PDB file of C-alpha atoms in Angstrom:
ATOM      1  CA  PRO A   1       0.000   0.000   0.000  1.00 89.00           C
ATOM      2  CA  THR A   2       0.936   3.664  -0.254  1.00 94.00           C
ATOM      3  CA  ILE A   3       1.609   5.629   2.930  1.00 96.00           C
ATOM      4  CA  GLU A   4      -1.772   7.330   2.452  1.00 97.00           C
ATOM      5  CA  GLU A   5      -3.579   3.979   2.262  1.00 96.00           C
ATOM      6  CA  ALA A   6      -1.669   2.702   5.286  1.00 96.00           C
ATOM      7  CA  ALA A   7      -2.573   5.827   7.279  1.00 97.00           C
ATOM      8  CA  LEU A   8      -6.243   5.595   6.395  1.00 97.00           C
ATOM      9  CA  GLY A   9      -6.352   1.853   7.089  1.00 97.00           C
ATOM     10  CA  LEU A  10      -4.743   2.227  10.511  1.00 97.00           C
ATOM     11  CA  ALA A  11      -7.057   5.095  11.462  1.00 98.00           C
ATOM     12  CA  ILE A  12     -10.151   3.200  10.284  1.00 98.00           C
ATOM     13  CA  HIS A  13      -9.060   0.143  12.258  1.00 98.00           C
ATOM     14  CA  ASP A  14      -8.588   2.163  15.451  1.00 97.00           C
ATOM     15  CA  TYR A  15     -11.443   4.709  15.232  1.00 98.00           C
ATOM     16  CA  GLY A  16     -13.961   3.505  12.642  1.00 97.00           C
ATOM     17  CA  VAL A  17     -14.507   4.589   9.041  1.00 97.00           C
ATOM     18  CA  LYS A  18     -16.919   7.438   9.899  1.00 96.00           C
ATOM     19  CA  ASN A  19     -14.522   9.068  12.380  1.00 97.00           C
ATOM     20  CA  VAL A  20     -11.437   9.526  10.221  1.00 98.00           C
ATOM     21  CA  ALA A  21     -10.429  11.165   6.957  1.00 98.00           C
ATOM     22  CA  LEU A  22      -7.307  11.819   4.985  1.00 98.00           C
ATOM     23  CA  VAL A  23      -6.486  15.535   4.935  1.00 97.00           C
ATOM     24  CA  GLY A  24      -4.074  18.004   3.366  1.00 95.00           C
ATOM     25  CA  PRO A  25      -1.432  16.733   0.952  1.00 96.00           C
ATOM     26  CA  SER A  26      -2.637  13.142   1.369  1.00 97.00           C
ATOM     27  CA  VAL A  27      -5.904  13.991  -0.375  1.00 97.00           C
ATOM     28  CA  LEU A  28      -4.106  15.141  -3.523  1.00 96.00           C
ATOM     29  CA  ARG A  29      -2.115  11.918  -3.523  1.00 95.00           C
ATOM     30  CA  ILE A  30      -5.281   9.772  -3.237  1.00 94.00           C
ATOM     31  CA  LEU A  31      -6.979  11.813  -5.978  1.00 92.00           C
ATOM     32  CA  GLY A  32      -3.985  11.260  -8.256  1.00 91.00           C
ATOM     33  CA  GLN A  33      -3.384  14.997  -8.508  1.00 92.00           C
ATOM     34  CA  TYR A  34       0.115  14.917  -7.024  1.00 92.00           C
ATOM     35  CA  PRO A  35       2.084  11.977  -8.401  1.00 90.00           C
ATOM     36  CA  ARG A  36       5.323  12.342  -6.437  1.00 90.00           C
ATOM     37  CA  PRO A  37       5.410  10.295  -3.217  1.00 90.00           C
ATOM     38  CA  LEU A  38       5.768  12.365  -0.046  1.00 93.00           C
ATOM     39  CA  ASN A  39       6.680   9.643   2.481  1.00 94.00           C
ATOM     40  CA  ILE A  40       4.277  11.272   4.938  1.00 96.00           C
ATOM     41  CA  ALA A  41       0.507  11.008   5.260  1.00 97.00           C
ATOM     42  CA  TYR A  42      -1.973  13.097   7.225  1.00 97.00           C
ATOM     43  CA  VAL A  43      -5.135  11.665   8.701  1.00 98.00           C
ATOM     44  CA  ALA A  44      -7.718  13.380  10.904  1.00 97.00           C
ATOM     45  CA  ILE A  45      -8.839  11.401  13.934  1.00 98.00           C
ATOM     46  CA  PRO A  46     -11.068  12.176  16.955  1.00 97.00           C
ATOM     47  CA  LYS A  47      -8.285  12.403  19.548  1.00 95.00           C
ATOM     48  CA  GLN A  48      -4.626  13.307  19.881  1.00 94.00           C
ATOM     49  CA  ARG A  49      -2.147  10.613  18.919  1.00 96.00           C
ATOM     50  CA  PRO A  50       1.591  10.679  18.317  1.00 97.00           C
ATOM     51  CA  THR A  51       3.129  10.449  14.871  1.00 97.00           C
ATOM     52  CA  ILE A  52       4.282   6.953  13.911  1.00 97.00           C
ATOM     53  CA  LYS A  53       6.824   5.609  11.448  1.00 96.00           C
ATOM     54  CA  THR A  54       5.925   2.731   9.162  1.00 94.00           C
ATOM     55  CA  PRO A  55       7.795   0.886   6.395  1.00 92.00           C
ATOM     56  CA  TRP A  56       5.924   3.126   3.888  1.00 91.00           C
ATOM     57  CA  GLY A  57       6.658   6.456   5.624  1.00 96.00           C
ATOM     58  CA  VAL A  58       5.442   8.637   8.476  1.00 97.00           C
ATOM     59  CA  ILE A  59       1.801   8.890   9.548  1.00 98.00           C
ATOM     60  CA  ARG A  60       0.850  12.181  11.158  1.00 97.00           C
ATOM     61  CA  PHE A  61      -2.420  12.223  13.089  1.00 97.00           C
ATOM     62  CA  ILE A  62      -4.372  15.458  13.380  1.00 95.00           C
ATOM     63  CA  LYS A  63      -7.072  15.780  16.033  1.00 95.00           C
ATOM     64  CA  ARG A  64     -10.277  17.017  14.403  1.00 93.00           C
ATOM     65  CA  ASP A  65     -13.994  16.835  14.891  1.00 92.00           C
ATOM     66  CA  LEU A  66     -14.997  15.943  11.341  1.00 93.00           C
ATOM     67  CA  THR A  67     -18.713  16.627  11.807  1.00 93.00           C
ATOM     68  CA  THR A  68     -18.437  20.103  10.227  1.00 90.00           C
ATOM     69  CA  PHE A  69     -16.090  19.102   7.406  1.00 93.00           C
ATOM     70  CA  GLU A  70     -17.173  18.241   3.879  1.00 94.00           C
ATOM     71  CA  LEU A  71     -15.991  14.707   3.088  1.00 97.00           C
ATOM     72  CA  ASP A  72     -15.915  12.446   0.039  1.00 97.00           C
ATOM     73  CA  TYR A  73     -15.865   8.663   0.161  1.00 98.00           C
ATOM     74  CA  LYS A  74     -13.030   7.298  -1.993  1.00 97.00           C
ATOM     75  CA  GLN A  75     -11.945   3.811  -2.884  1.00 95.00           C
ATOM     76  CA  THR A  76      -8.475   2.823  -4.019  1.00 93.00           C
ATOM     77  CA  GLU A  77      -7.158  -0.587  -4.949  1.00 92.00           C
ATOM     78  CA  ASN A  78      -6.351  -1.273  -1.281  1.00 95.00           C
ATOM     79  CA  ILE A  79      -8.664   0.807   0.928  1.00 96.00           C
ATOM     80  CA  ALA A  80     -11.970   2.690   1.051  1.00 97.00           C
ATOM     81  CA  GLY A  81     -12.658   5.629   3.346  1.00 98.00           C
ATOM     82  CA  TYR A  82     -13.175   9.343   3.659  1.00 98.00           C
ATOM     83  CA  VAL A  83     -11.055  12.229   2.444  1.00 98.00           C
ATOM     84  CA  THR A  84     -11.759  15.922   2.771  1.00 97.00           C
ATOM     85  CA  THR A  85     -13.302  17.450  -0.348  1.00 97.00           C
ATOM     86  CA  ARG A  86     -11.121  19.424  -2.729  1.00 96.00           C
ATOM     87  CA  GLU A  87     -12.519  22.632  -1.266  1.00 95.00           C
ATOM     88  CA  GLU A  88     -11.765  21.605   2.341  1.00 95.00           C
ATOM     89  CA  THR A  89      -8.314  20.454   1.264  1.00 95.00           C
ATOM     90  CA  PHE A  90      -7.689  23.809  -0.445  1.00 93.00           C
ATOM     91  CA  ILE A  91      -8.519  25.658   2.792  1.00 92.00           C
ATOM     92  CA  ASP A  92      -6.383  23.193   4.770  1.00 92.00           C
ATOM     93  CA  LEU A  93      -3.346  23.775   2.585  1.00 92.00           C
ATOM     94  CA  LEU A  94      -3.721  27.548   2.883  1.00 90.00           C
ATOM     95  CA  ARG A  95      -3.375  27.222   6.657  1.00 87.00           C
ATOM     96  CA  LYS A  96       0.017  27.099   8.294  1.00 75.00           C
ATOM     97  CA  ARG A  97      -1.321  24.754  10.975  1.00 70.00           C
ATOM     98  CA  PRO A  98      -1.112  21.883  11.205  1.00 72.00           C
ATOM     99  CA  ASP A  99       2.451  21.993   9.983  1.00 84.00           C
ATOM    100  CA  TRP A 100       2.542  20.330   6.614  1.00 90.00           C
ATOM    101  CA  TYR A 101       5.991  18.763   6.500  1.00 90.00           C
ATOM    102  CA  ILE A 102       6.396  19.577   2.835  1.00 89.00           C
ATOM    103  CA  SER A 103       8.297  22.386   1.162  1.00 87.00           C
ATOM    104  CA  GLU A 104       6.602  25.711   0.480  1.00 85.00           C
ATOM    105  CA  GLY A 105       7.128  25.011  -3.218  1.00 86.00           C
ATOM    106  CA  THR A 106       5.283  21.686  -2.984  1.00 89.00           C
ATOM    107  CA  ARG A 107       2.525  23.297  -0.921  1.00 89.00           C
ATOM    108  CA  GLY A 108       2.243  26.058  -3.530  1.00 87.00           C
ATOM    109  CA  GLU A 109       2.007  23.498  -6.356  1.00 89.00           C
ATOM    110  CA  MET A 110      -0.797  21.723  -4.519  1.00 92.00           C
ATOM    111  CA  ILE A 111      -2.708  24.947  -3.846  1.00 90.00           C
ATOM    112  CA  ASN A 112      -2.314  25.948  -7.489  1.00 88.00           C
ATOM    113  CA  THR A 113      -3.521  22.532  -8.686  1.00 91.00           C
ATOM    114  CA  LEU A 114      -6.576  22.675  -6.438  1.00 92.00           C
ATOM    115  CA  SER A 115      -7.378  26.288  -7.343  1.00 89.00           C
ATOM    116  CA  ASN A 116      -8.248  25.072 -10.847  1.00 88.00           C
ATOM    117  CA  MET A 117     -10.469  22.230  -9.579  1.00 92.00           C
ATOM    118  CA  ILE A 118     -12.602  23.799  -6.868  1.00 91.00           C
ATOM    119  CA  ASP A 119     -15.988  25.429  -6.619  1.00 91.00           C
ATOM    120  CA  LYS A 120     -15.263  28.919  -5.234  1.00 87.00           C
ATOM    121  CA  ASN A 121     -18.684  29.132  -3.552  1.00 88.00           C
ATOM    122  CA  LYS A 122     -18.097  25.825  -1.754  1.00 92.00           C
ATOM    123  CA  VAL A 123     -14.643  27.037  -0.668  1.00 90.00           C
ATOM    124  CA  PHE A 124     -16.231  30.111   0.898  1.00 88.00           C
ATOM    125  CA  GLU A 125     -18.799  27.975   2.731  1.00 90.00           C
ATOM    126  CA  CYS A 126     -16.122  25.563   3.982  1.00 90.00           C
ATOM    127  CA  ALA A 127     -13.977  28.456   5.175  1.00 89.00           C
ATOM    128  CA  LYS A 128     -16.900  29.970   7.098  1.00 89.00           C
ATOM    129  CA  LYS A 129     -17.745  26.654   8.799  1.00 90.00           C
ATOM    130  CA  ASN A 130     -14.207  25.674   9.754  1.00 87.00           C
ATOM    131  CA  ASN A 131     -12.382  28.856  10.711  1.00 86.00           C
ATOM    132  CA  GLY A 132     -10.669  29.217   7.359  1.00 85.00           C
ATOM    133  CA  MET A 133     -11.714  32.756   6.446  1.00 86.00           C
ATOM    134  CA  ARG A 134      -8.406  34.332   7.463  1.00 86.00           C
ATOM    135  CA  SER A 135      -6.452  31.870   5.318  1.00 85.00           C
ATOM    136  CA  LEU A 136      -8.820  32.458   2.421  1.00 83.00           C
ATOM    137  CA  GLU A 137      -8.440  36.244   2.771  1.00 84.00           C
ATOM    138  CA  LYS A 138      -4.634  35.913   2.710  1.00 79.00           C
ATOM    139  CA  TYR A 139      -4.888  33.797  -0.421  1.00 80.00           C
ATOM    140  CA  SER A 140      -7.160  36.380  -2.063  1.00 76.00           C
ATOM    141  CA  GLU A 141      -4.611  39.108  -1.256  1.00 67.00           C
ATOM    142  CA  PHE A 142      -1.860  36.932  -2.718  1.00 59.00           C
ATOM    143  CA  GLU A 143      -3.911  36.326  -5.874  1.00 67.00           C
ATOM    144  CA  LYS A 144      -4.367  40.088  -6.394  1.00 63.00           C
ATOM    145  CA  VAL A 145      -0.650  40.824  -5.958  1.00 53.00           C
ATOM    146  CA  PHE A 146       0.259  37.873  -8.167  1.00 49.00           C
ATOM    147  CA  ALA A 147      -2.138  39.012 -10.909  1.00 51.00           C
ATOM    148  CA  LYS A 148      -0.658  42.555 -10.817  1.00 51.00           C
ATOM    149  CA  THR A 149       2.862  41.148 -11.038  1.00 47.00           C
ATOM    150  CA  ILE A 150       1.922  38.987 -14.030  1.00 43.00           C
ATOM    151  CA  ARG A 151       0.367  41.990 -15.795  1.00 50.00           C
ATOM    152  CA  LYS A 152       3.500  44.093 -15.212  1.00 52.00           C
ATOM    153  CA  THR A 153       5.926  41.406 -16.363  1.00 47.00           C
ATOM    154  CA  GLY A 154       3.660  39.820 -19.003  1.00 47.00           C
TER     155      GLY A 154
END
């Protein structure tokens, strides 16, 4: 299995399928939108738990109450379970916390990839429900500056 499948499988085993979900960079990996392996997976669970190392990579557990998060049910060759929607994942990646142990360049690539795949209205709703408005506002400011820079140099 991939590290993402291992993380989801372990979390499902320990907490039940309805109480866990892959989050952040792990969602892009499961969706096939980020092909390079990261050797780390992120999974939301109902209580705090230490990070563990496996033969496939590191599993980082993030304590979250998933009842307010938008989730999709996904099936891979090896596992079936929940992942945050593209819109929730977009908001997640905009946040600095939890620490995503990936480079800023990789994080930026993922945000850029998702920005072309999301429903902007759903993103706004997700941000309102899950304390993501500040991150979304920072991204909007970045987009404006970026667009101005492109116009000047383009």
